[in-house]
Short mmCIF file of C-alpha atoms in Angstrom, two decimals:
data_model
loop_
_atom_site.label_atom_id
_atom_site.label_comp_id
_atom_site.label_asym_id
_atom_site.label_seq_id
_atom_site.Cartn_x
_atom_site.Cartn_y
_atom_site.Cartn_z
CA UNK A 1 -39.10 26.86 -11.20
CA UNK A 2 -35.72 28.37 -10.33
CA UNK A 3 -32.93 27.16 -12.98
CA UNK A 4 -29.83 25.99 -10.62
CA UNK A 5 -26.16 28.15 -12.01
CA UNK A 6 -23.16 25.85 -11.64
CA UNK A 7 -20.02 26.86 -11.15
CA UNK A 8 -18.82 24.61 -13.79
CA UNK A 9 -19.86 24.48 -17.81
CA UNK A 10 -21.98 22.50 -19.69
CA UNK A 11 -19.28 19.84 -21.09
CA UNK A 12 -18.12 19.36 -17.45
CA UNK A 13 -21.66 18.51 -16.33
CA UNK A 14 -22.40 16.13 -19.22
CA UNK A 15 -18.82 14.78 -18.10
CA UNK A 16 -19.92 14.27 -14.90
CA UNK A 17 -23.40 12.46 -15.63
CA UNK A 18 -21.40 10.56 -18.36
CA UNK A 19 -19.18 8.97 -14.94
CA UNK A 20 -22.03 8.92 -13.13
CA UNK A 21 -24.36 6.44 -15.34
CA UNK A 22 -21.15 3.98 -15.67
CA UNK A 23 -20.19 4.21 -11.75
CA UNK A 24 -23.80 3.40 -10.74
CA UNK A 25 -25.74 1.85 -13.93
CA UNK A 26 -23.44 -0.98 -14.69
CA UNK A 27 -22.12 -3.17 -12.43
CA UNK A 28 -19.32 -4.56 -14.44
CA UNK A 29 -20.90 -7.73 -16.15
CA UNK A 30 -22.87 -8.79 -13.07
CA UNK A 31 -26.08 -9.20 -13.63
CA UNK A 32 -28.19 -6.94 -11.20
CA UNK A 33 -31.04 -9.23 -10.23
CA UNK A 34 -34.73 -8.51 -9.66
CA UNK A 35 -34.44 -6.20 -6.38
CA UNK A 36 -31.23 -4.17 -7.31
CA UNK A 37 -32.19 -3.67 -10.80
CA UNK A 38 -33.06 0.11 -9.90
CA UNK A 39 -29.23 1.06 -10.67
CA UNK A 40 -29.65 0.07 -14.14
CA UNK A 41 -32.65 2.03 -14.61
CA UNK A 42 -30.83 5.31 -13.16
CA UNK A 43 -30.17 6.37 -17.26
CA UNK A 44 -33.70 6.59 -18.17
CA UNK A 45 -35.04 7.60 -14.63
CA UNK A 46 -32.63 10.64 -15.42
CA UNK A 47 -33.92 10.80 -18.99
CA UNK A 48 -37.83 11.04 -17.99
CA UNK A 49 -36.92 13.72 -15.23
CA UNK A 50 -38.28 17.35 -16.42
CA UNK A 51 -35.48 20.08 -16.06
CA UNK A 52 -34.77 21.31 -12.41
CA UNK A 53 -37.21 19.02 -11.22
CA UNK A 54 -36.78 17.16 -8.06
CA UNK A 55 -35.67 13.95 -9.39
CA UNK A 56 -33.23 15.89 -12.09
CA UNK A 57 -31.70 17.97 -8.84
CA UNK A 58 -31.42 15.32 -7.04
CA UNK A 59 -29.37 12.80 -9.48
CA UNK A 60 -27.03 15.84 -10.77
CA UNK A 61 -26.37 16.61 -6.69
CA UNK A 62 -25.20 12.52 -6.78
CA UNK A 63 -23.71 12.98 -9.96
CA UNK A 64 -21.09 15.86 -8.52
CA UNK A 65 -20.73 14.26 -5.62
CA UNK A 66 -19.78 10.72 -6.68
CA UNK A 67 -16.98 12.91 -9.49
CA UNK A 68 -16.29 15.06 -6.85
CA UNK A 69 -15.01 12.99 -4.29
CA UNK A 70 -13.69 10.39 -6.27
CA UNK A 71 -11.79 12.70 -8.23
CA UNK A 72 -11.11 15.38 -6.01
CA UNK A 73 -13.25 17.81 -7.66
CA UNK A 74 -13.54 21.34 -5.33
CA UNK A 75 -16.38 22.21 -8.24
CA UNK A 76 -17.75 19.32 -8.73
CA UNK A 77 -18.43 19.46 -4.65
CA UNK A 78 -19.14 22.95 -4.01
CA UNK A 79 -22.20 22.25 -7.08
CA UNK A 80 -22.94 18.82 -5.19
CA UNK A 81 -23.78 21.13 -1.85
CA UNK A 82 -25.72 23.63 -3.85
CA UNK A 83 -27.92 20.89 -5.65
CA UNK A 84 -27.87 18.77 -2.46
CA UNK A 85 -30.03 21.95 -0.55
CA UNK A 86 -32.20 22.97 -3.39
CA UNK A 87 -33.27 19.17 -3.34
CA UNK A 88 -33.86 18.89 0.58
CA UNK A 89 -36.12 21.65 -0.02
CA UNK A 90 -37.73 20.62 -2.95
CA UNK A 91 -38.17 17.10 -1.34
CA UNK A 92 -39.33 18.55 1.46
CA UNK A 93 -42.69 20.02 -0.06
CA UNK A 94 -43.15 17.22 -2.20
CA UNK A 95 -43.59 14.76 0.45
CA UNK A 96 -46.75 16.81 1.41
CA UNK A 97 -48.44 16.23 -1.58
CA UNK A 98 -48.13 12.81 -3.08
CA UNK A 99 -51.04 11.73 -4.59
CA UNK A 100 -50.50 9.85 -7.52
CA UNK A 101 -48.55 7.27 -9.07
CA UNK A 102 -45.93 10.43 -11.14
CA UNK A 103 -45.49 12.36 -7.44
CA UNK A 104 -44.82 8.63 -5.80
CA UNK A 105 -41.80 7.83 -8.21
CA UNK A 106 -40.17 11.13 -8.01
CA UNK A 107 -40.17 11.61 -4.18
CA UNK A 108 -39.24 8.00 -3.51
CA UNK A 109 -35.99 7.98 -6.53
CA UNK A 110 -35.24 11.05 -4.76
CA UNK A 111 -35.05 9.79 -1.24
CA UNK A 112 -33.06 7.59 -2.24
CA UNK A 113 -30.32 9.32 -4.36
CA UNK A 114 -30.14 11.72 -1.63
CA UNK A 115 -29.65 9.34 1.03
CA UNK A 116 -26.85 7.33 -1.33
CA UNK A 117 -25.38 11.17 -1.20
CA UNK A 118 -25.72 11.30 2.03
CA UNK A 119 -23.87 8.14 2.56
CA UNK A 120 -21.00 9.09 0.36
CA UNK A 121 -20.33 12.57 1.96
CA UNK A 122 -21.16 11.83 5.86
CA UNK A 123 -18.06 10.96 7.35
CA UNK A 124 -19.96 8.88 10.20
CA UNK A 125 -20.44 5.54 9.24
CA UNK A 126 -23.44 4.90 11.62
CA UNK A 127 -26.85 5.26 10.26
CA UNK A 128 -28.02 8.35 11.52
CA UNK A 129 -29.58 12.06 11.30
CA UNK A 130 -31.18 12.77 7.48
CA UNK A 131 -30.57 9.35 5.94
CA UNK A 132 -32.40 7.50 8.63
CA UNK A 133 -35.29 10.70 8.44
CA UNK A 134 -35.49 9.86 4.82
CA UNK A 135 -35.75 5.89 4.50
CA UNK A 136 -38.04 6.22 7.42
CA UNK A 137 -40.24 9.11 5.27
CA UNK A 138 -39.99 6.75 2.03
CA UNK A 139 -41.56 3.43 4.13
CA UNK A 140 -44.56 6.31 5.32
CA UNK A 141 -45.49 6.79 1.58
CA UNK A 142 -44.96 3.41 0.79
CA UNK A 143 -47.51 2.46 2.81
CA UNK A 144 -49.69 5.37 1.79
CA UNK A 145 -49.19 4.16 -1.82
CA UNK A 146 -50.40 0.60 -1.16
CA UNK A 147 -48.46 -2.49 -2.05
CA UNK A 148 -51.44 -3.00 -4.69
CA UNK A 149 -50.56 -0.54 -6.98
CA UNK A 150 -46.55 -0.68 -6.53
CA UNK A 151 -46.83 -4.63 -7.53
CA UNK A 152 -48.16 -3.49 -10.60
CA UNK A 153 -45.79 -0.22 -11.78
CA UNK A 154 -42.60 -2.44 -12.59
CA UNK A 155 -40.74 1.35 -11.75
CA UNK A 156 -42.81 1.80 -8.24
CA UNK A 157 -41.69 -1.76 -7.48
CA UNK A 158 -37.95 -1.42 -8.15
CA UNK A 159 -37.35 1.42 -5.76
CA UNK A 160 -40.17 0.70 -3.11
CA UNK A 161 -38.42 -2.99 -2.43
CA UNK A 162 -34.98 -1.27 -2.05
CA UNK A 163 -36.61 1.46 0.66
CA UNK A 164 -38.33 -1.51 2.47
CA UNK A 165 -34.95 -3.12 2.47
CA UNK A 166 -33.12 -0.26 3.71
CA UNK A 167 -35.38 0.49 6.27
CA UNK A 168 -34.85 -3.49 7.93
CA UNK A 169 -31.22 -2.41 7.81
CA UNK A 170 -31.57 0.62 9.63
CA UNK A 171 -34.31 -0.91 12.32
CA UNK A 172 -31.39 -3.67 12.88
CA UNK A 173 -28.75 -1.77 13.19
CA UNK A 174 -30.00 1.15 15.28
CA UNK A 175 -32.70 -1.01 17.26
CA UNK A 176 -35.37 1.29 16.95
CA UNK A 177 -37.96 -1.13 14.97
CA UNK A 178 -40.09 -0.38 11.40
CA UNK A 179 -42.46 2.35 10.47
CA UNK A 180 -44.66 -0.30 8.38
CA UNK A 181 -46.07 -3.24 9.27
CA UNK A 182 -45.48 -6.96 7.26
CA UNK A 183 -48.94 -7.22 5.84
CA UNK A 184 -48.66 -4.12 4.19
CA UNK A 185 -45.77 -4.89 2.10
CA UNK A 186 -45.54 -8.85 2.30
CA UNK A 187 -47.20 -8.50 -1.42
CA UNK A 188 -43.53 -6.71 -2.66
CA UNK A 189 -41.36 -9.22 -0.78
CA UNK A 190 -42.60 -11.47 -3.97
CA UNK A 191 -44.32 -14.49 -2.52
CA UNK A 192 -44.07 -16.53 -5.77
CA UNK A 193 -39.80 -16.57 -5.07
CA UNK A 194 -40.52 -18.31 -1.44
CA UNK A 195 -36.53 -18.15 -0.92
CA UNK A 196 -36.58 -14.42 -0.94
CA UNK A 197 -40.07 -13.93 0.39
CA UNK A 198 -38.92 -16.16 3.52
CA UNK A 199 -35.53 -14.44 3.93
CA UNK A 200 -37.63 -11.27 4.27
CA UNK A 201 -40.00 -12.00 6.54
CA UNK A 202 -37.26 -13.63 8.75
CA UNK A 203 -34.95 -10.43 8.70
CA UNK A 204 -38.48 -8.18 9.14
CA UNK A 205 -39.22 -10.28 12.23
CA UNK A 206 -35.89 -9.91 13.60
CA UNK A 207 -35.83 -6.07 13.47
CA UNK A 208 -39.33 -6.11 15.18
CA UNK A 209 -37.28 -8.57 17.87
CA UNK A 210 -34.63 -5.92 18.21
CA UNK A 211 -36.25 -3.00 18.87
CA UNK A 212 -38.48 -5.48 21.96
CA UNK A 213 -35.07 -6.33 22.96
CA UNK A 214 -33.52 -2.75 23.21
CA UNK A 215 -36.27 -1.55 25.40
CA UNK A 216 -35.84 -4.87 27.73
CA UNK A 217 -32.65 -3.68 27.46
CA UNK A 218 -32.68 -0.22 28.36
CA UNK A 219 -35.34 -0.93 31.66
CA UNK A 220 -33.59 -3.69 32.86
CA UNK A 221 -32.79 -3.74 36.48
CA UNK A 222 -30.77 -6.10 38.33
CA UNK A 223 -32.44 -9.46 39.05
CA UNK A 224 -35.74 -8.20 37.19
CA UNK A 225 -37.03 -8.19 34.32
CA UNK A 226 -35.30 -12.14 34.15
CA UNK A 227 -38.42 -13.89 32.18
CA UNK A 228 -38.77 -10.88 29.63
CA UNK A 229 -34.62 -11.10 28.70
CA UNK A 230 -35.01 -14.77 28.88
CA UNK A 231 -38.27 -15.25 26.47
CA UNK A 232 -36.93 -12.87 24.04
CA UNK A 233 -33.56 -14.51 23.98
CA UNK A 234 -35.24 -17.82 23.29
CA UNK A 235 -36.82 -16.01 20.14
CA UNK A 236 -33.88 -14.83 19.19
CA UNK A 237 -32.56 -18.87 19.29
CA UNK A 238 -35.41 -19.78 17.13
CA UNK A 239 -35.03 -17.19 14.97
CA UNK A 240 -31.61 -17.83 13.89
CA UNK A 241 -32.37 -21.60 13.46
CA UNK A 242 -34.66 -20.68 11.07
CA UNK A 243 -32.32 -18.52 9.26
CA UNK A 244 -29.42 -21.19 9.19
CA UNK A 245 -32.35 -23.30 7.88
CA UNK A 246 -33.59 -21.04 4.76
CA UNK A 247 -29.71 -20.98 4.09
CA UNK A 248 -30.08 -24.40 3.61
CA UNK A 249 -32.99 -24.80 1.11
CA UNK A 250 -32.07 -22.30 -1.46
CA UNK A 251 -32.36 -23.54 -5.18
CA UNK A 252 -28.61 -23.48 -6.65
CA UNK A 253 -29.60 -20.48 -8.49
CA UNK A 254 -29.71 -18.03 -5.54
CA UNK A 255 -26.40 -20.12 -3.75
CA UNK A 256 -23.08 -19.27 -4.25
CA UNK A 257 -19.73 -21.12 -4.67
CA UNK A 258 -16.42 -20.73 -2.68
CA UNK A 259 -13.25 -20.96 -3.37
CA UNK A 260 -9.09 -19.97 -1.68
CA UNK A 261 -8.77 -16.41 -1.71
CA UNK A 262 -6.04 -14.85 -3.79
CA UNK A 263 -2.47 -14.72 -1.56
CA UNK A 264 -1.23 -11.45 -3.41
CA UNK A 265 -1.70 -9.92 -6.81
CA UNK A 266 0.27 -7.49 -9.40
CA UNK A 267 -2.48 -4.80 -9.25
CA UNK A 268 -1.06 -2.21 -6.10
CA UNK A 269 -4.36 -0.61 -5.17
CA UNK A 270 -5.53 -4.33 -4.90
CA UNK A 271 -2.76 -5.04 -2.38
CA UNK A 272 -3.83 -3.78 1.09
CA UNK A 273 -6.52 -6.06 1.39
CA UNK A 274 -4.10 -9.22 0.64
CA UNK A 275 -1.07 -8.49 2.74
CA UNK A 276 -2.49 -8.34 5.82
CA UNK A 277 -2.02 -9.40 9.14
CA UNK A 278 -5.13 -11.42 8.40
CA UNK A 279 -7.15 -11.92 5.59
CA UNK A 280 -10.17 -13.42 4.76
CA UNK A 281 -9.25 -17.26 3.62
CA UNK A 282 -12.02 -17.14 0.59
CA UNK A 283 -13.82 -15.80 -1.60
CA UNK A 284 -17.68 -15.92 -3.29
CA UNK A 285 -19.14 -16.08 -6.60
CA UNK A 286 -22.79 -15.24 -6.36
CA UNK A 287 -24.84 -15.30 -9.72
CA UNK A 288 -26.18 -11.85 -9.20
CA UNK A 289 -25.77 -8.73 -7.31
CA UNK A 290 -29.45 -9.19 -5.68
CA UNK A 291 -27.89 -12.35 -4.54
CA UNK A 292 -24.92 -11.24 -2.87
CA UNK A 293 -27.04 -8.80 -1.20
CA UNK A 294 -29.60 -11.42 0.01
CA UNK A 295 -26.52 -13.17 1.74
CA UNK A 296 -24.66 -10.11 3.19
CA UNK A 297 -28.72 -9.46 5.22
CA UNK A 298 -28.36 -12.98 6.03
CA UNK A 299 -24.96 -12.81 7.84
CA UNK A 300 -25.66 -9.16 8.90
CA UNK A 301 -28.61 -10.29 10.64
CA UNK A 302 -27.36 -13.78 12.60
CA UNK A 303 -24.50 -11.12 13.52
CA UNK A 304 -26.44 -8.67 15.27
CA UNK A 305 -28.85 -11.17 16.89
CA UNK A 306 -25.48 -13.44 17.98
CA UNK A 307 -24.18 -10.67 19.49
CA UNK A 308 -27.34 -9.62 21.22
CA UNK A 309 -27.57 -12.93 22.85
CA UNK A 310 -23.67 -12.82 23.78
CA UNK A 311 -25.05 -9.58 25.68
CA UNK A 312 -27.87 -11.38 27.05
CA UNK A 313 -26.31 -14.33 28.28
CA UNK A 314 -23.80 -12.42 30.44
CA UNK A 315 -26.53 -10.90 31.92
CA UNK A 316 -28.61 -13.97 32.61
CA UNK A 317 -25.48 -15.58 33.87
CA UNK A 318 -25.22 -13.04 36.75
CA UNK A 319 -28.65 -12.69 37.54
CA UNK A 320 -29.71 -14.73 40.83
CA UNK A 321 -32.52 -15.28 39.57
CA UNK A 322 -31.14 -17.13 36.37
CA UNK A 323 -32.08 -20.90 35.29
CA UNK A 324 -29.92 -23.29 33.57
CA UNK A 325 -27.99 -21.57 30.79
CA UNK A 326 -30.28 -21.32 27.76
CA UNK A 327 -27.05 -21.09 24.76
CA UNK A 328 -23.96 -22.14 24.99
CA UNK A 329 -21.45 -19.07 24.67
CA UNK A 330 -18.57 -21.23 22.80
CA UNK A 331 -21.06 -21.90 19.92
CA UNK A 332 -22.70 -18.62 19.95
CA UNK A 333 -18.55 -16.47 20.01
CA UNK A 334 -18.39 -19.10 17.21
CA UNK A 335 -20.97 -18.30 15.13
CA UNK A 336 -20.19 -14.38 15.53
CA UNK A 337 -16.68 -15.40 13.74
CA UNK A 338 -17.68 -17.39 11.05
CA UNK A 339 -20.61 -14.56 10.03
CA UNK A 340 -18.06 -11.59 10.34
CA UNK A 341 -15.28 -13.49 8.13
CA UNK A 342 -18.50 -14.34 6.00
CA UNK A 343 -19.17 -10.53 5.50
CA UNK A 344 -15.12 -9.76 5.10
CA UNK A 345 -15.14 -12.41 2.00
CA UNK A 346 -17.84 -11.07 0.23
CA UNK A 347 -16.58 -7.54 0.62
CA UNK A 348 -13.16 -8.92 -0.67
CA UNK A 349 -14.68 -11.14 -3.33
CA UNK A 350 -16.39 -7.98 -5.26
CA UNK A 351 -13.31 -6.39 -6.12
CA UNK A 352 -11.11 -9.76 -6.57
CA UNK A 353 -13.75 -11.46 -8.90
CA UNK A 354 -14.49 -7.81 -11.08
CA UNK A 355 -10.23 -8.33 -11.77
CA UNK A 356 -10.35 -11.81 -12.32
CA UNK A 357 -13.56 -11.60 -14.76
CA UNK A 358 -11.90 -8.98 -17.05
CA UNK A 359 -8.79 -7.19 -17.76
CA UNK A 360 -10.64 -4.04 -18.25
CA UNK A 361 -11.10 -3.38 -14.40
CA UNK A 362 -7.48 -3.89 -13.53
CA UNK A 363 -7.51 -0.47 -13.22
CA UNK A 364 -8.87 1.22 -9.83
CA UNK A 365 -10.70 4.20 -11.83
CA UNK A 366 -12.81 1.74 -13.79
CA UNK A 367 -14.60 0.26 -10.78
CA UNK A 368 -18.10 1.05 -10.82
CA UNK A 369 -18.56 3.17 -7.23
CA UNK A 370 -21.88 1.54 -6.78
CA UNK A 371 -19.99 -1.63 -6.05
CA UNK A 372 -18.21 -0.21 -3.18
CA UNK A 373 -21.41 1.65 -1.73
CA UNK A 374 -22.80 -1.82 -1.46
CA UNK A 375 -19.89 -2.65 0.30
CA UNK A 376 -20.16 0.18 2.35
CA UNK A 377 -23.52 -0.96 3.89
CA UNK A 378 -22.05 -3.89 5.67
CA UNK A 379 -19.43 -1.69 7.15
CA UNK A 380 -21.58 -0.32 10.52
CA UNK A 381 -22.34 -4.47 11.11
CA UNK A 382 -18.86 -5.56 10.83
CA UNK A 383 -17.02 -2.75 12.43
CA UNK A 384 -19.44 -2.45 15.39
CA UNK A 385 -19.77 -5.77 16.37
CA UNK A 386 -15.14 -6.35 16.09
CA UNK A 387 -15.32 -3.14 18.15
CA UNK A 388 -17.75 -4.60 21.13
CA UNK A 389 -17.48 -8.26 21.27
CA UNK A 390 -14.63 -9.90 23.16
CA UNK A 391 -14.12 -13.62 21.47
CA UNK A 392 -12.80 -16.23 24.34
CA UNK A 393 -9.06 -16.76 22.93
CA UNK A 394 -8.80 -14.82 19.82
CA UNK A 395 -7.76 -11.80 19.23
CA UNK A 396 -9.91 -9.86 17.01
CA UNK A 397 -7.67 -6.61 16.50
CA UNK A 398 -6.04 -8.33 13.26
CA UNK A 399 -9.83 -8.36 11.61
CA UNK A 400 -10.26 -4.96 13.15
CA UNK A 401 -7.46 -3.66 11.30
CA UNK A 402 -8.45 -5.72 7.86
CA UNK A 403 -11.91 -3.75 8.32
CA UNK A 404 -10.50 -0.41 8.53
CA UNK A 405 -8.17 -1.28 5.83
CA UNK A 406 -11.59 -1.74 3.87
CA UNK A 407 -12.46 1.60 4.74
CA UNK A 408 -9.36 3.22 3.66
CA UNK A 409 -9.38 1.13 0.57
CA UNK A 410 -13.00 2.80 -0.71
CA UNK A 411 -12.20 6.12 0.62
CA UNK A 412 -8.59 5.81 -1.35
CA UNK A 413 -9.84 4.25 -4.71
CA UNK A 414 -13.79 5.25 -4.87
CA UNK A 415 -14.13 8.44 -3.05
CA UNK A 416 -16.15 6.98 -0.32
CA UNK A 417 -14.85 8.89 2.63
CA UNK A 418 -16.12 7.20 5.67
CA UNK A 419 -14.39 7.61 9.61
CA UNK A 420 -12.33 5.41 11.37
CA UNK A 421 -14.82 4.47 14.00
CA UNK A 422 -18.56 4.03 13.20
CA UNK A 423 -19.17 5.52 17.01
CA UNK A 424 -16.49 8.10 18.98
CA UNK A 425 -14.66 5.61 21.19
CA UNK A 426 -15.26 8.62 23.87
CA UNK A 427 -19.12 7.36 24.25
CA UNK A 428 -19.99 4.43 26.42
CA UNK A 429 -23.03 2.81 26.54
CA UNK A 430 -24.81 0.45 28.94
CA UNK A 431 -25.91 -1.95 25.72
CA UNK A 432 -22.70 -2.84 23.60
CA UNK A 433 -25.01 -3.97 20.25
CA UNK A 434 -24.51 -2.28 17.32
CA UNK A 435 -25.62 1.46 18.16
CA UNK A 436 -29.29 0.22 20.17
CA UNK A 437 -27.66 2.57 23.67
CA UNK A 438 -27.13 5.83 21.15
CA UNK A 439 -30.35 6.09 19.26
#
């Protein structure tokens, strides 16, 4: 095994893991949760790694990477890169021979800090090329594994439920379904917390209705294909009445409380996402970060299939062939706002609450990055659907501008340096949801 030279010494290095365990091991006196408590793990998953392994390459290539861009560090970069393709390689012949439960762990933590690299460094907000090859890969060996065994490995379990999740994101997003089927992971989705185990299968059904709905979608032709648009629209109406129902019959635990967002503050890098043209009006306290996760899916996925049907319906409304209107547009445009400003106040509410909670994060440089990488994710949602939806009498440019302001704000204060646009404005596509006319 080849020992990787670094451009920088030793004490930098230890410097940089040293930034790297608080940026993405603590999450500033939230409590984690069951499915996100992988993060905190990251210390000893580094400490268990053998020397130049996979899983070692792989978190130092993170490690300079995170430094690097937060803190402008050429070295810390240029090692980043080097690590970054030694690991692709090494990953690559690992995934050909996983056979137990050692191999399993390795290759799936190392899918996954590569792909949170690849996040961090890919100016492109959409999901796309490597990261999307990756989650996709990690879902194939989940399977493979067996949700038997991973239920029992506490370690398997933590970072095989935050593939699976990933994976519903992308299949959402993009349109282009799941690589594993329910009853081979229902087992992880943790059946004895029926709140989460519901949620899950409801956002797992809806990708599976997205990527049906694409390819209506894509082979529609004009006055055909009417009953296929119109069934699948009338799923997509049940569906989403059964998610506003689970949000209705959570235990108080996994709720979360509201209150009037903050109209300015004396911390400057806090600023440009107060004194705005608009703003959201609240903000959230959720008990745990598995929590405010569970509710950014939630709204992410009532957004996508909201604006789906807002498609849908304009098609159905000019089709001949169309019978009485099956949703009302006014309720649906309505919905679409309220889960977008949903989405905007729990992105705002991370960084306002972390201030509020303790005066040791009034500082930008001691925000833990993986707060705004789980910010990020909700990014390709919010600014893709502001970008494609027109709203009968409101102007939407205001939240478009509070979303790129978002943007700036991690690339400024937590070296996440993401585009402008999640999609060049100089494509066009035939299906204006999310990115289901580019994949």
């Amino acid at each position: 095994m080849a020992i990787t030279k670094l451009s920088q010494p030793a004490s930098s290095q230890t410097q940089i893991l040293k930034r790297f365990f608080f940026d993405w091991s603590t999450h500033a006196n939230i409590p984690s949760g069951q499915t996100l408590s992988w993060y905190g793990s990251l210390p000893q998953i580094y400490l268990n790694s053998s020397v130049d392994s996979l899983l070692h390459k792989s978190v130092n290539a993170l490690a300079n990477a995170s430094y690097g861009q937060r803190f402008n560090s050429y070295q810390a970069l240029k090692d980043a890169t080097k690590l970054y393709g030694e690991s692709i390689h090494m990953l690559r012949d690992k995934m050909h021979g996983v056979i137990d439960s050692s191999h399993y762990y390795e290759v799936m933590n190392s899918i996954m800090l590569l792909s949170i690299y690849e996040g961090l460094v890919d100016e492109s907000i959409a999901l796309e090329g490597s990261w999307v090859s990756h989650i996709s890969g990690g879902c194939t060996l989940l399977d493979l594994r067996g949700q038997g065994k991973i239920i029992d490995s506490p370690a398997e379990y933590e970072i095989s439920i935050l593939i699976f999740m990933q994976m519903i994101h992308i299949g959402l997003v993009t349109g282009q379904g799941l690589s594993i089927s329910w009853e081979s992971v229902k087992e992880l989705c943790l059946p004895r917390l029926p709140y989460f185990y519901t949620h899950t299968h409801l956002i797992y059904q809806s990708a599976c209705l997205c990527m049906e709905w694409r390819t209506a979608l894509l082979t529609y032709k004009a006055d055909r294909d009417i009953a296929q648009l119109s069934a699948i629209t009338s799923q997509a109406l049940a569906l989403d009445k059964q998610l506003e129902e689970w949000s209705t019959s959570l235990p108080p635990s996994s709720n979360y409380t509201v209150e009037s967002a903050l109209a300015d503050t004396q911390l400057e890098w806090l600023r440009p996402l107060l004194n705005t043209p608009w703003r959201p009006l609240h903000l959230h306290k959720y008990s745990t970060l598995s929590n405010q996760i569970l509710w950014r899916f939630y709204w992410m996925v009532r957004t996508i299939l909201n604006q789906a049907l807002l498609f849908t319906n304009s098609i159905l409304e000019q089709s001949k062939a169309t019978p009485s209107p099956i949703l009302s547009q006014t309720e649906t445009e309505s919905k679409l706002i309220s889960f977008t400003d949903s989405l905007c106040e729990s992105c705002l509410s991370t960084f306002v609450n972390i201030v509020k909670e303790d005066p040791q994060y009034y500082r930008a440089g001691a925000i833990p990055s993986v707060l705004g990488y789980l910010t990020l994710q909700v990014l390709p949602t919010l600014s893709l659907c502001l970008e494609q939806v027109d709203i009968t009498g409101i102007d939407l440019s205001s939240r478009r501008e509070w979303v790129a302001r978002m943007r700036h704000f991690l690339r400024a204060n937590l070296g996440i340096a993401k585009g402008v646009t999640a999609i060049p404005p100089s494509l066009e596509s035939n299906i204006p949801i999310q990115i289901w006319g580019f994949s």
